[in-house]
CHARMM-style PDB file with segment names, atoms N, HN, CA, C and O in Angstrom:
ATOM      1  N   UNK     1       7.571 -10.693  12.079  1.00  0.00      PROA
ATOM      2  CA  UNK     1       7.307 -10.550  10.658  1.00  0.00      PROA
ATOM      3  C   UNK     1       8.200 -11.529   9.905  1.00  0.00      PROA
ATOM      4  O   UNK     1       9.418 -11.583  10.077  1.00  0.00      PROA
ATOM      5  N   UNK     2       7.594 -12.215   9.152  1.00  0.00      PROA
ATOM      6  HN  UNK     2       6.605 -12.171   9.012  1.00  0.00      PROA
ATOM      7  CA  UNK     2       8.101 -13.185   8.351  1.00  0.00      PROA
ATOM      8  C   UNK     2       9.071 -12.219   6.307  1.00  0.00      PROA
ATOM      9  O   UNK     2       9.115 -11.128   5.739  1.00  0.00      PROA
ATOM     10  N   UNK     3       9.351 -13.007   6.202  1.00  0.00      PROA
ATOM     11  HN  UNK     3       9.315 -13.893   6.664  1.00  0.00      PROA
ATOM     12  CA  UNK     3       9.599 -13.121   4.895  1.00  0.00      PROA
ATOM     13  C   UNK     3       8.987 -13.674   3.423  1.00  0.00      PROA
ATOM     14  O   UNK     3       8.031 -14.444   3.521  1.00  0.00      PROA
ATOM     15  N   UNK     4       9.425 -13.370   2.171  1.00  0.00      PROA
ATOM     16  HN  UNK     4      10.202 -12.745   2.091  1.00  0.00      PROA
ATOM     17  CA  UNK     4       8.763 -14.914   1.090  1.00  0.00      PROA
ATOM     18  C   UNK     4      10.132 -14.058   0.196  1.00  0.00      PROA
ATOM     19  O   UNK     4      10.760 -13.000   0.249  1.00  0.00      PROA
ATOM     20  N   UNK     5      10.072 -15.171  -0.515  1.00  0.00      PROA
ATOM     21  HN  UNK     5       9.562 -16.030  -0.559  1.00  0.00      PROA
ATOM     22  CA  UNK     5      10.975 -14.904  -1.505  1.00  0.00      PROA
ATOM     23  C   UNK     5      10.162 -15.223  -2.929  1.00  0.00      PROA
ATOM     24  O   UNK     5       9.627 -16.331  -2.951  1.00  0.00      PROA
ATOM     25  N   UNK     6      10.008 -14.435  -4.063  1.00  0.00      PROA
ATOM     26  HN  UNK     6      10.442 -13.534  -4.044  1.00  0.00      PROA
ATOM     27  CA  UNK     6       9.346 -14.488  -4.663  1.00  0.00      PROA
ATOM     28  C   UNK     6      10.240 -14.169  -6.480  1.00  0.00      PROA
ATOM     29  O   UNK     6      10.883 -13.155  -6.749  1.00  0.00      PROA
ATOM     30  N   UNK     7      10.003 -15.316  -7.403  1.00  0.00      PROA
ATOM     31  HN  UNK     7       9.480 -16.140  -7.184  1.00  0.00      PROA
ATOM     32  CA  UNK     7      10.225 -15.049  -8.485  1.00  0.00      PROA
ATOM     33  C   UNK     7       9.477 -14.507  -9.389  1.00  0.00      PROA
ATOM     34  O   UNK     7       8.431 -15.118  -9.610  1.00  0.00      PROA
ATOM     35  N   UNK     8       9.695 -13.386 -10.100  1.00  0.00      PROA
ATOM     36  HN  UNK     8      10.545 -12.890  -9.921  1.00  0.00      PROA
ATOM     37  CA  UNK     8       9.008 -12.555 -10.805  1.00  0.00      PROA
ATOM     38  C   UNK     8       9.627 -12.213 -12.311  1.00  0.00      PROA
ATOM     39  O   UNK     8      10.542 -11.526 -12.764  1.00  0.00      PROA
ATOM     40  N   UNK     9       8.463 -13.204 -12.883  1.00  0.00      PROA
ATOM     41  HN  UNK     9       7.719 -13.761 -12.515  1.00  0.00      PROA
ATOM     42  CA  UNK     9       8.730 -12.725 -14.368  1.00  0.00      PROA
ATOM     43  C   UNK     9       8.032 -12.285 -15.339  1.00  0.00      PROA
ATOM     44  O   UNK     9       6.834 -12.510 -15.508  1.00  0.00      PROA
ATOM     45  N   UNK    10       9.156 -11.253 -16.434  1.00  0.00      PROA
ATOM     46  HN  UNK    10      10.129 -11.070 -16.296  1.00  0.00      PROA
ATOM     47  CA  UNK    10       7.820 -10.854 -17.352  1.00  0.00      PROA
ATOM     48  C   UNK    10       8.363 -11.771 -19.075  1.00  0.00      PROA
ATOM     49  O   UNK    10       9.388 -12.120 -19.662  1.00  0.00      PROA
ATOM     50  N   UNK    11       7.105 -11.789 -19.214  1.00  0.00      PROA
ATOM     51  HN  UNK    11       6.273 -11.506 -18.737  1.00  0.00      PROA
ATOM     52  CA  UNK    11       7.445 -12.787 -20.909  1.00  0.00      PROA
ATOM     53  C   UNK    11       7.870 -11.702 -22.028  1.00  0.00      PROA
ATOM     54  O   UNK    11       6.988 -11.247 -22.757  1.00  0.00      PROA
ATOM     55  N   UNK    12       8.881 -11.385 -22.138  1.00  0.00      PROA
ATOM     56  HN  UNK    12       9.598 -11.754 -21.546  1.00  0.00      PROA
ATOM     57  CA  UNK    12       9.436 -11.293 -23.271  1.00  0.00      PROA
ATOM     58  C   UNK    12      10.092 -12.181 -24.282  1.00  0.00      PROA
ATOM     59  O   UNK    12       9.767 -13.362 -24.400  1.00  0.00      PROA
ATOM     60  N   UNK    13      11.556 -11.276 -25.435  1.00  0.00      PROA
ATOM     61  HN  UNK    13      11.821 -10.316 -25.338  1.00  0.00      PROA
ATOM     62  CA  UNK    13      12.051 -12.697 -26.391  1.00  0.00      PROA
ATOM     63  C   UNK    13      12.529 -13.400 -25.129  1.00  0.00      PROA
ATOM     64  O   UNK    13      12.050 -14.455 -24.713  1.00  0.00      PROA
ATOM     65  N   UNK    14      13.431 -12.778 -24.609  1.00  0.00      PROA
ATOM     66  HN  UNK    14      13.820 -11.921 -24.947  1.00  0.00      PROA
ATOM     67  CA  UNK    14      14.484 -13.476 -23.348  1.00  0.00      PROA
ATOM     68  C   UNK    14      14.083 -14.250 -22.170  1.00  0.00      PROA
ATOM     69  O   UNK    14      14.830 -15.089 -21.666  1.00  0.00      PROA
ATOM     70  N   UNK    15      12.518 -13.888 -21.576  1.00  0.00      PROA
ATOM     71  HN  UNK    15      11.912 -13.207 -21.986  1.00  0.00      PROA
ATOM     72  CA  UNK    15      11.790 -14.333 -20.513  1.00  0.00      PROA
ATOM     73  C   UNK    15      12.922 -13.568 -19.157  1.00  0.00      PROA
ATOM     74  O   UNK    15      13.721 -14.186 -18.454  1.00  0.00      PROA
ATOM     75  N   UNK    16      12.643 -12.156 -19.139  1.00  0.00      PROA
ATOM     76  HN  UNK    16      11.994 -11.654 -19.710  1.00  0.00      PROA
ATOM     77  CA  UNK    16      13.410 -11.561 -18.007  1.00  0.00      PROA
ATOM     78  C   UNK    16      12.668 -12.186 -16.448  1.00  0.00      PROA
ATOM     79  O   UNK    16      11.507 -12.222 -16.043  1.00  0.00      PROA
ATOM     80  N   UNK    17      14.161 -12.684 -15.790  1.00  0.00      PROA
ATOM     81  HN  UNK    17      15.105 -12.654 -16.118  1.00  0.00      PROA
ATOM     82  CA  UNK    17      13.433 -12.859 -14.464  1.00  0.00      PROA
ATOM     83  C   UNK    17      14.081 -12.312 -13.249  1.00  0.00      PROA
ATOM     84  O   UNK    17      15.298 -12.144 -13.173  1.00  0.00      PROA
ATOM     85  N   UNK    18      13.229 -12.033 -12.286  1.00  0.00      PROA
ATOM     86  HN  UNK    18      12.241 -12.169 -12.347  1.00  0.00      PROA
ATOM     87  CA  UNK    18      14.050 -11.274 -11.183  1.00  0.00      PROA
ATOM     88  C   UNK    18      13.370 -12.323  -9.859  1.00  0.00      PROA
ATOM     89  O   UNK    18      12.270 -12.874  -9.911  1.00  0.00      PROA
ATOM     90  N   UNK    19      14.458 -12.411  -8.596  1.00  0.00      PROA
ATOM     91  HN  UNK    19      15.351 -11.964  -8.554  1.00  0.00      PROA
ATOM     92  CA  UNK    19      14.216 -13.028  -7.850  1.00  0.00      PROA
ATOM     93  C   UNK    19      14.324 -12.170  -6.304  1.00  0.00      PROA
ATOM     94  O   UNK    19      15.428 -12.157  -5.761  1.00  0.00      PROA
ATOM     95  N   UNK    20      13.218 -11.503  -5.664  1.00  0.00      PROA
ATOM     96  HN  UNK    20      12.320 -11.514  -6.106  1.00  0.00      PROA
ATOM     97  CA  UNK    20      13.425 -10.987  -4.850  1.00  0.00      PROA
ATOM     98  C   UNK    20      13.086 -11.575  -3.409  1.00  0.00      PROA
ATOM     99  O   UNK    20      12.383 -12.583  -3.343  1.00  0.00      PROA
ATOM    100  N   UNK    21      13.717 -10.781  -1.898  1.00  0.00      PROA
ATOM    101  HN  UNK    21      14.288  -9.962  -1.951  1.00  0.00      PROA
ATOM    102  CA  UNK    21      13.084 -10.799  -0.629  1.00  0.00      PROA
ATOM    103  C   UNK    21      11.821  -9.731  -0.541  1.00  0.00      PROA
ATOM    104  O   UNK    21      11.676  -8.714  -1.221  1.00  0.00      PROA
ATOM    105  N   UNK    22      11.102 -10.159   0.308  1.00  0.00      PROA
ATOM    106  HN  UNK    22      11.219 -10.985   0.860  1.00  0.00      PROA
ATOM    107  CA  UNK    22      10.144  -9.021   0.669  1.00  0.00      PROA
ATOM    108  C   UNK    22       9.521  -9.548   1.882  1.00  0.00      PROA
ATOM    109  O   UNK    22       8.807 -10.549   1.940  1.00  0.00      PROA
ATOM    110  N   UNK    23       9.821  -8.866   2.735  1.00  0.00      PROA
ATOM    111  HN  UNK    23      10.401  -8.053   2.688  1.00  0.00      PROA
ATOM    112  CA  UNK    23       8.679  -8.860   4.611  1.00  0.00      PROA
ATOM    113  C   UNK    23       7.498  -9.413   3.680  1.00  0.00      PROA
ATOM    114  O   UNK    23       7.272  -9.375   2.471  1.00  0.00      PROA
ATOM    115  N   UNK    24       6.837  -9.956   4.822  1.00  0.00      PROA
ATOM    116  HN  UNK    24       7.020  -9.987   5.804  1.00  0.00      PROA
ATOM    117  CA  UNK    24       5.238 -10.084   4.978  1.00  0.00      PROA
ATOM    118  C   UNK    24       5.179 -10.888   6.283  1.00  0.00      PROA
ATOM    119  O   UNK    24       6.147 -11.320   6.909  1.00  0.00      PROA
ATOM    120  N   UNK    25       3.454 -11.057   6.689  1.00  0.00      PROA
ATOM    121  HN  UNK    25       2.667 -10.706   6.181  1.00  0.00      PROA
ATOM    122  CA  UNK    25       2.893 -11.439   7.886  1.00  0.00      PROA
ATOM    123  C   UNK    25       2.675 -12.832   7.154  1.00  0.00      PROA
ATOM    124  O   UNK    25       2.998 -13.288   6.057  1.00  0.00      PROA
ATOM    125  N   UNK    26       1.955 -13.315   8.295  1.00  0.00      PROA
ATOM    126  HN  UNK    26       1.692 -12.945   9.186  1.00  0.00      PROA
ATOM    127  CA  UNK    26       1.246 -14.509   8.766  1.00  0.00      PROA
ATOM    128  C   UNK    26       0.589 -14.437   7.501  1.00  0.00      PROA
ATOM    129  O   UNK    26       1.009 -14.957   6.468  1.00  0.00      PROA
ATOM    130  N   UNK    27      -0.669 -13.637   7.650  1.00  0.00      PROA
ATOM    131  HN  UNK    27      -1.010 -13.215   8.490  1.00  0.00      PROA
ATOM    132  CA  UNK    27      -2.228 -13.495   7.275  1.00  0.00      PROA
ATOM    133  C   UNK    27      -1.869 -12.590   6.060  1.00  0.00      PROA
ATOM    134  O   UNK    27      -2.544 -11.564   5.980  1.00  0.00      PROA
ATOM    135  N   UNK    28      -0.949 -12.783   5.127  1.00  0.00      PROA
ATOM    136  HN  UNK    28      -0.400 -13.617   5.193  1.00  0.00      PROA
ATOM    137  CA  UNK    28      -0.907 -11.772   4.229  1.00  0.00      PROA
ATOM    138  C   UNK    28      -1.853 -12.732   3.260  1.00  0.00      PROA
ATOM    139  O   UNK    28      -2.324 -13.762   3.742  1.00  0.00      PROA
ATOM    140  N   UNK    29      -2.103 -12.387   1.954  1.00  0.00      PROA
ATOM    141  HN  UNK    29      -1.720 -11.550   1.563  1.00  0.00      PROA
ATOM    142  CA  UNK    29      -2.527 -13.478   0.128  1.00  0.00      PROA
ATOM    143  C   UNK    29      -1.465 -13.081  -0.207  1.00  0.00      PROA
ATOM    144  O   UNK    29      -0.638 -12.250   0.170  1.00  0.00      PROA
ATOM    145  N   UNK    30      -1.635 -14.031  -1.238  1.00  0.00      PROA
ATOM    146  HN  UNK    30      -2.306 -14.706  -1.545  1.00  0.00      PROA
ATOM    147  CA  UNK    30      -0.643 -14.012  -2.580  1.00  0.00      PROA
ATOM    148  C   UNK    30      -0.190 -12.782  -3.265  1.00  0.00      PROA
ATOM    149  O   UNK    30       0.930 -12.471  -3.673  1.00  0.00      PROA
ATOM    150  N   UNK    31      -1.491 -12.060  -3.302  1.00  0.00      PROA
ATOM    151  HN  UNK    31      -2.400 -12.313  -2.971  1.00  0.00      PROA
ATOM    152  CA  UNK    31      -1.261 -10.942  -4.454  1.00  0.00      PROA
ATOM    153  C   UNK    31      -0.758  -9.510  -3.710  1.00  0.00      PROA
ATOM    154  O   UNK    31      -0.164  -8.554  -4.209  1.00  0.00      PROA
ATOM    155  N   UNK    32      -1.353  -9.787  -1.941  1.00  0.00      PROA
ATOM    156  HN  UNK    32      -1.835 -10.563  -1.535  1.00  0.00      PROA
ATOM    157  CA  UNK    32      -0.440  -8.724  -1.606  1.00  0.00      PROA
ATOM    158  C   UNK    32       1.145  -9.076  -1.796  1.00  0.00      PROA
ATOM    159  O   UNK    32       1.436  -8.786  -2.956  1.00  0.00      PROA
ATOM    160  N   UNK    33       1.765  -9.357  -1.415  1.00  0.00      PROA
ATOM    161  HN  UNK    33       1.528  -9.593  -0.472  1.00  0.00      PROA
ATOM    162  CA  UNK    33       3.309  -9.997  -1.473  1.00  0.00      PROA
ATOM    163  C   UNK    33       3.847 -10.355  -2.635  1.00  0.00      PROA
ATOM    164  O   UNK    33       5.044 -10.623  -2.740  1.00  0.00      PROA
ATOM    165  N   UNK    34       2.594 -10.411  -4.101  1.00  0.00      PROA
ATOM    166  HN  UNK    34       1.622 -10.193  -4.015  1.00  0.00      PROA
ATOM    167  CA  UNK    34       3.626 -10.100  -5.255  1.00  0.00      PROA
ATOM    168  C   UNK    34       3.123  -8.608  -5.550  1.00  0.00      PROA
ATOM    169  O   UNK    34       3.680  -8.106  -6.526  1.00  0.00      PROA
ATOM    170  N   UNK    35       1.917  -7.571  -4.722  1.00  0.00      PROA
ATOM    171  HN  UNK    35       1.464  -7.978  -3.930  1.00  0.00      PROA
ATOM    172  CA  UNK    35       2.750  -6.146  -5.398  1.00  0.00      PROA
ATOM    173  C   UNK    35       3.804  -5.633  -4.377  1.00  0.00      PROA
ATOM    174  O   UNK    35       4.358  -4.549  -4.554  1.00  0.00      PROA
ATOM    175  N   UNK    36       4.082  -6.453  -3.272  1.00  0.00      PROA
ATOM    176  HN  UNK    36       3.632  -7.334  -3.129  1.00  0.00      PROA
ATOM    177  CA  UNK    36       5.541  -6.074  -2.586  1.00  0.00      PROA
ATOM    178  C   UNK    36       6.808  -6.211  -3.738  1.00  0.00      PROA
ATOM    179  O   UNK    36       7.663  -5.427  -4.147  1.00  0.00      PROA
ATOM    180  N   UNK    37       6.448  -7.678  -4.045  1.00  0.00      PROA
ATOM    181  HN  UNK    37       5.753  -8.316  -3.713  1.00  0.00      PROA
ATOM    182  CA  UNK    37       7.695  -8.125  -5.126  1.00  0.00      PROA
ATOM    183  C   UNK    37       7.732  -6.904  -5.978  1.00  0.00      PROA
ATOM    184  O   UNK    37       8.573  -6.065  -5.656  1.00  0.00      PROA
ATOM    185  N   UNK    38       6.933  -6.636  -7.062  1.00  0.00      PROA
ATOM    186  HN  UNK    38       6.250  -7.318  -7.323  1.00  0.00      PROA
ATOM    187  CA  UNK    38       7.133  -5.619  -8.051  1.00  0.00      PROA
ATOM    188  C   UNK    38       7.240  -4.539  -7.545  1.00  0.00      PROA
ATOM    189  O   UNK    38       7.727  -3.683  -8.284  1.00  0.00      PROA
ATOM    190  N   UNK    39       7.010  -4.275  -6.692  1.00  0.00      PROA
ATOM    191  HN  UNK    39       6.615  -4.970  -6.091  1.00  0.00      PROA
ATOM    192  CA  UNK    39       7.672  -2.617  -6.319  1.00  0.00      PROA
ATOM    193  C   UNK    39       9.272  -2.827  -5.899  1.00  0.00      PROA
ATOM    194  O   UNK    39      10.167  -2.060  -6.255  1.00  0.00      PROA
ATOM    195  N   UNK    40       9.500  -4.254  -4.905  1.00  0.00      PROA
ATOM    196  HN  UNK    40       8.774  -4.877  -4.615  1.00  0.00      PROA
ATOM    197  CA  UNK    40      11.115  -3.965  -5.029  1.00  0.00      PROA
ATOM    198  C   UNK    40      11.770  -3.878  -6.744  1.00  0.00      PROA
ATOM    199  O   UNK    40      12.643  -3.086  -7.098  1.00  0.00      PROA
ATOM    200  N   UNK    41      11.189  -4.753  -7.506  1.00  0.00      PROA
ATOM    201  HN  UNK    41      10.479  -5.396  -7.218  1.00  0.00      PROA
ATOM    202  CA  UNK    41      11.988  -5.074  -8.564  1.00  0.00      PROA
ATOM    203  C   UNK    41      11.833  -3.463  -9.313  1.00  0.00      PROA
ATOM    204  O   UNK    41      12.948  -3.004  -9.562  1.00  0.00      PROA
ATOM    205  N   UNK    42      10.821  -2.646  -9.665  1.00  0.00      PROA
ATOM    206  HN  UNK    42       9.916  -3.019  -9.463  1.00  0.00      PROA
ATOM    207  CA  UNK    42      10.968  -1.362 -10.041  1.00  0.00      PROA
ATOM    208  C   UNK    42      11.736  -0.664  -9.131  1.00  0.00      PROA
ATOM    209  O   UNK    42      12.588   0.035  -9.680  1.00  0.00      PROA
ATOM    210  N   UNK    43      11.720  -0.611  -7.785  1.00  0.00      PROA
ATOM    211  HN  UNK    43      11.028  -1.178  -7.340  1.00  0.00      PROA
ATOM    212  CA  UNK    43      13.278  -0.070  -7.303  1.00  0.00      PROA
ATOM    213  C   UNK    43      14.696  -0.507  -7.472  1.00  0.00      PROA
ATOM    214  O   UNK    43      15.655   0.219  -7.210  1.00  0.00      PROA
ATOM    215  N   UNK    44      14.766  -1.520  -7.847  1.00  0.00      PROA
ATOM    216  HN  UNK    44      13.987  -2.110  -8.060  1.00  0.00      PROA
ATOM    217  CA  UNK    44      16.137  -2.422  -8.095  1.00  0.00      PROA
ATOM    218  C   UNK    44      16.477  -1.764  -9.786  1.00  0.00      PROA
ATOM    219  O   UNK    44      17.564  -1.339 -10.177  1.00  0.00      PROA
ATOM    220  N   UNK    45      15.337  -1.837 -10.486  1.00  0.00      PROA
ATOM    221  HN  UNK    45      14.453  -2.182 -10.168  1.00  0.00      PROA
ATOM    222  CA  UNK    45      15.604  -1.983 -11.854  1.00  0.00      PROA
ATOM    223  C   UNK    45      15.489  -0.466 -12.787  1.00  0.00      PROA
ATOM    224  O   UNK    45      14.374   0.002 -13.018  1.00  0.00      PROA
ATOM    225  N   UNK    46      16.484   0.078 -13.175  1.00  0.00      PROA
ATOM    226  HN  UNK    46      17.390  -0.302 -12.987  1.00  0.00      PROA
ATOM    227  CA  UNK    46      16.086   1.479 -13.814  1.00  0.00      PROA
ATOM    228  C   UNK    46      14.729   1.200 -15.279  1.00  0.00      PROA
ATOM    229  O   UNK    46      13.841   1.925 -15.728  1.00  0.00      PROA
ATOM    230  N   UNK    47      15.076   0.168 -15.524  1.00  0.00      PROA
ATOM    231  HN  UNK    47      15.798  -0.421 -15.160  1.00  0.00      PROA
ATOM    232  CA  UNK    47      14.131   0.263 -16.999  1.00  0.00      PROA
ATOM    233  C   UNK    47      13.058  -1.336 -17.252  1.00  0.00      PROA
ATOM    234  O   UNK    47      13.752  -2.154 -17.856  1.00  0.00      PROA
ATOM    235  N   UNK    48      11.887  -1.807 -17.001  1.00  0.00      PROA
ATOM    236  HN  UNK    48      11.323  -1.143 -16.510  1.00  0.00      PROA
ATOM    237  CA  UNK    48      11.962  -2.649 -17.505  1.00  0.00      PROA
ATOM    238  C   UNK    48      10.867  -3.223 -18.281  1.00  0.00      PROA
ATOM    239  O   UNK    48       9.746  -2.748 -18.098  1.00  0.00      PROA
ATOM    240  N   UNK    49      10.998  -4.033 -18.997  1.00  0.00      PROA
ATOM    241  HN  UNK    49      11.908  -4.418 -19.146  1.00  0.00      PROA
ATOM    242  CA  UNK    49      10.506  -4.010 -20.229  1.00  0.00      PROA
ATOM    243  C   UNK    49       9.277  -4.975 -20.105  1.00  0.00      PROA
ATOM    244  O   UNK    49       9.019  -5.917 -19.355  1.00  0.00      PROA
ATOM    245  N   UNK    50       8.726  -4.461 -20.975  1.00  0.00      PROA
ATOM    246  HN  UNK    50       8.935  -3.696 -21.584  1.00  0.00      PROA
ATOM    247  CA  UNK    50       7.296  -4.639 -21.666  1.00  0.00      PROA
ATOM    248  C   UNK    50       6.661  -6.299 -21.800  1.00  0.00      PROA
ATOM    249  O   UNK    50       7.174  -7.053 -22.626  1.00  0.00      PROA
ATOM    250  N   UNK    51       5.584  -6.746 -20.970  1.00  0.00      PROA
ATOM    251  HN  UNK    51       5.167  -6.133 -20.299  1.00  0.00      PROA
ATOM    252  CA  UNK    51       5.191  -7.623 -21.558  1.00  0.00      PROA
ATOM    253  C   UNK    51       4.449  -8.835 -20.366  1.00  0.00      PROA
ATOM    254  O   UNK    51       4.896  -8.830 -19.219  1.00  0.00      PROA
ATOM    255  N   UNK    52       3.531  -9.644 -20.672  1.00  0.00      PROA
ATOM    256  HN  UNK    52       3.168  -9.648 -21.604  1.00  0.00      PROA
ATOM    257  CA  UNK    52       3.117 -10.022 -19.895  1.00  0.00      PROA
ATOM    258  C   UNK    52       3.906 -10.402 -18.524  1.00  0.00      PROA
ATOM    259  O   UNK    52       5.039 -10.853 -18.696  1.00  0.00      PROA
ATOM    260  N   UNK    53       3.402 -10.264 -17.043  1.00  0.00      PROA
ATOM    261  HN  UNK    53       2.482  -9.898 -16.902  1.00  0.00      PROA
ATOM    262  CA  UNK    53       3.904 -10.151 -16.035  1.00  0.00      PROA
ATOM    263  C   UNK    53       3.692 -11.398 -15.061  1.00  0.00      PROA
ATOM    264  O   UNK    53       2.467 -11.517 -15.032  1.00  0.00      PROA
ATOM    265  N   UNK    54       4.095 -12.123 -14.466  1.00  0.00      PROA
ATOM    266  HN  UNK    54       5.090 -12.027 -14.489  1.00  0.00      PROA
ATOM    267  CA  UNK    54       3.201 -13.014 -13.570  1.00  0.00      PROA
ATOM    268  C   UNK    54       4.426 -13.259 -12.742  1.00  0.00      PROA
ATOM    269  O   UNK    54       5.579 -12.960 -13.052  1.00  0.00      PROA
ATOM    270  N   UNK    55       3.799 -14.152 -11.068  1.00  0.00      PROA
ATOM    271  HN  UNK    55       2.862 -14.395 -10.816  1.00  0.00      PROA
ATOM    272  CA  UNK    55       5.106 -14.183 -10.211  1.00  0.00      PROA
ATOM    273  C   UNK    55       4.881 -15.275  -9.295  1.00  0.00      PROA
ATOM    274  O   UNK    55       3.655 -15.381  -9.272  1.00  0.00      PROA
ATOM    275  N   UNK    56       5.210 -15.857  -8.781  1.00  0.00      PROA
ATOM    276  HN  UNK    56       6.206 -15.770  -8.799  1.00  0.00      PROA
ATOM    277  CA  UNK    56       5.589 -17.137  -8.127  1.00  0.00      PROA
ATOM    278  C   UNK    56       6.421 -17.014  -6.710  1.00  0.00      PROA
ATOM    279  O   UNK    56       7.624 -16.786  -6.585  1.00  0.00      PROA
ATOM    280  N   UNK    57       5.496 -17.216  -5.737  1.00  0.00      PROA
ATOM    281  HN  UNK    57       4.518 -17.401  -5.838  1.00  0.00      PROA
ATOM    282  CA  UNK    57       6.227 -17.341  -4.688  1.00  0.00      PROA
ATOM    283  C   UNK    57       7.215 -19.100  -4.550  1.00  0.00      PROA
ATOM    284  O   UNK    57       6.887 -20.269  -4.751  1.00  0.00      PROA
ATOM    285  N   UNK    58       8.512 -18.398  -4.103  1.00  0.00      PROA
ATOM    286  HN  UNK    58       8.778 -17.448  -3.940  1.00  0.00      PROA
ATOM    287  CA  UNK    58       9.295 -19.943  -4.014  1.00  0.00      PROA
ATOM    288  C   UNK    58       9.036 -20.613  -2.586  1.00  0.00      PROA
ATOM    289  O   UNK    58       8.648 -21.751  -2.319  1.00  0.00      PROA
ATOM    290  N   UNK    59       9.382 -19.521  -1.736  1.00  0.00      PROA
ATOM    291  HN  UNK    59       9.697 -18.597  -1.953  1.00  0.00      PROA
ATOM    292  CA  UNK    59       9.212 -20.002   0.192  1.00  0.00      PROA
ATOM    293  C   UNK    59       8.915 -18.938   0.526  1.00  0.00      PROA
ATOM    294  O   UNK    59       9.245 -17.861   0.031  1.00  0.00      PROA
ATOM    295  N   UNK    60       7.970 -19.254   1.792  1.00  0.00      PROA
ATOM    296  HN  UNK    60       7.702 -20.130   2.195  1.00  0.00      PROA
ATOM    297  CA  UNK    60       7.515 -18.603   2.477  1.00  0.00      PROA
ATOM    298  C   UNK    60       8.135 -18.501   3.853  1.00  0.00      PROA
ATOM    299  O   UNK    60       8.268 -19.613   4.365  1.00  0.00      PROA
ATOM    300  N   UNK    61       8.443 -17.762   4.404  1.00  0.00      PROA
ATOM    301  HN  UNK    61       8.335 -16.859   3.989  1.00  0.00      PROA
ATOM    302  CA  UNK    61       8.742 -18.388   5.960  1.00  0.00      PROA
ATOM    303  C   UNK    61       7.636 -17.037   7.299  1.00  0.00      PROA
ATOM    304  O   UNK    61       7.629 -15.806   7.287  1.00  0.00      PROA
ATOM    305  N   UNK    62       7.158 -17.663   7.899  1.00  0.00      PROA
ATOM    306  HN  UNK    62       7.164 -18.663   7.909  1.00  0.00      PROA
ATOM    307  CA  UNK    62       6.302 -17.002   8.636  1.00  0.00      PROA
ATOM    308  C   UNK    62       6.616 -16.747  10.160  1.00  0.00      PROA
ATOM    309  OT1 UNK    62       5.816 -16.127  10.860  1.00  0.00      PROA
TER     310      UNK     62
END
C-alpha cells in the first residue's frame, strides 16, 4: 500500500490550508484519496470553517 500526500483547502478571508498523509493503492482516483484527505483533516481539526472546499494531490507514491 502506497501513500499521497494531499493539500487541502477551503476558500475563506484567510484561504485555510491543511496538508495531510493518507494510505492508498495503486488503482485508487483522485476523489477517493481526497475523501481520505478530508476525513483525516476533520479528525485533526476540532472546528472548521465554512466555505468553498477543493484539494490537490502533491505526490503520490505507489
Amino acid at each position: 500500500m502506497g501513500k499521497a500526500i494531499v493539500k487541502c483547502m477551503i476558500a475563506t478571508y484567510a484561504e485555510d490550508t491543511y496538508i495531510v498523509e493518507v494510505p492508498c493503492k495503486k488503482g485508487d482516483i483522485d476523489e477517493i484519496i481526497f475523501a481520505r484527505a478530508w476525513q483525516k483533516v476533520k479528525e485533526q481539526e476540532p472546528a472548521i470553517p465554512y466555505g468553498h472546499r477543493s484539494a490537490e494531490i502533491i505526490k503520490r507514491v505507489d
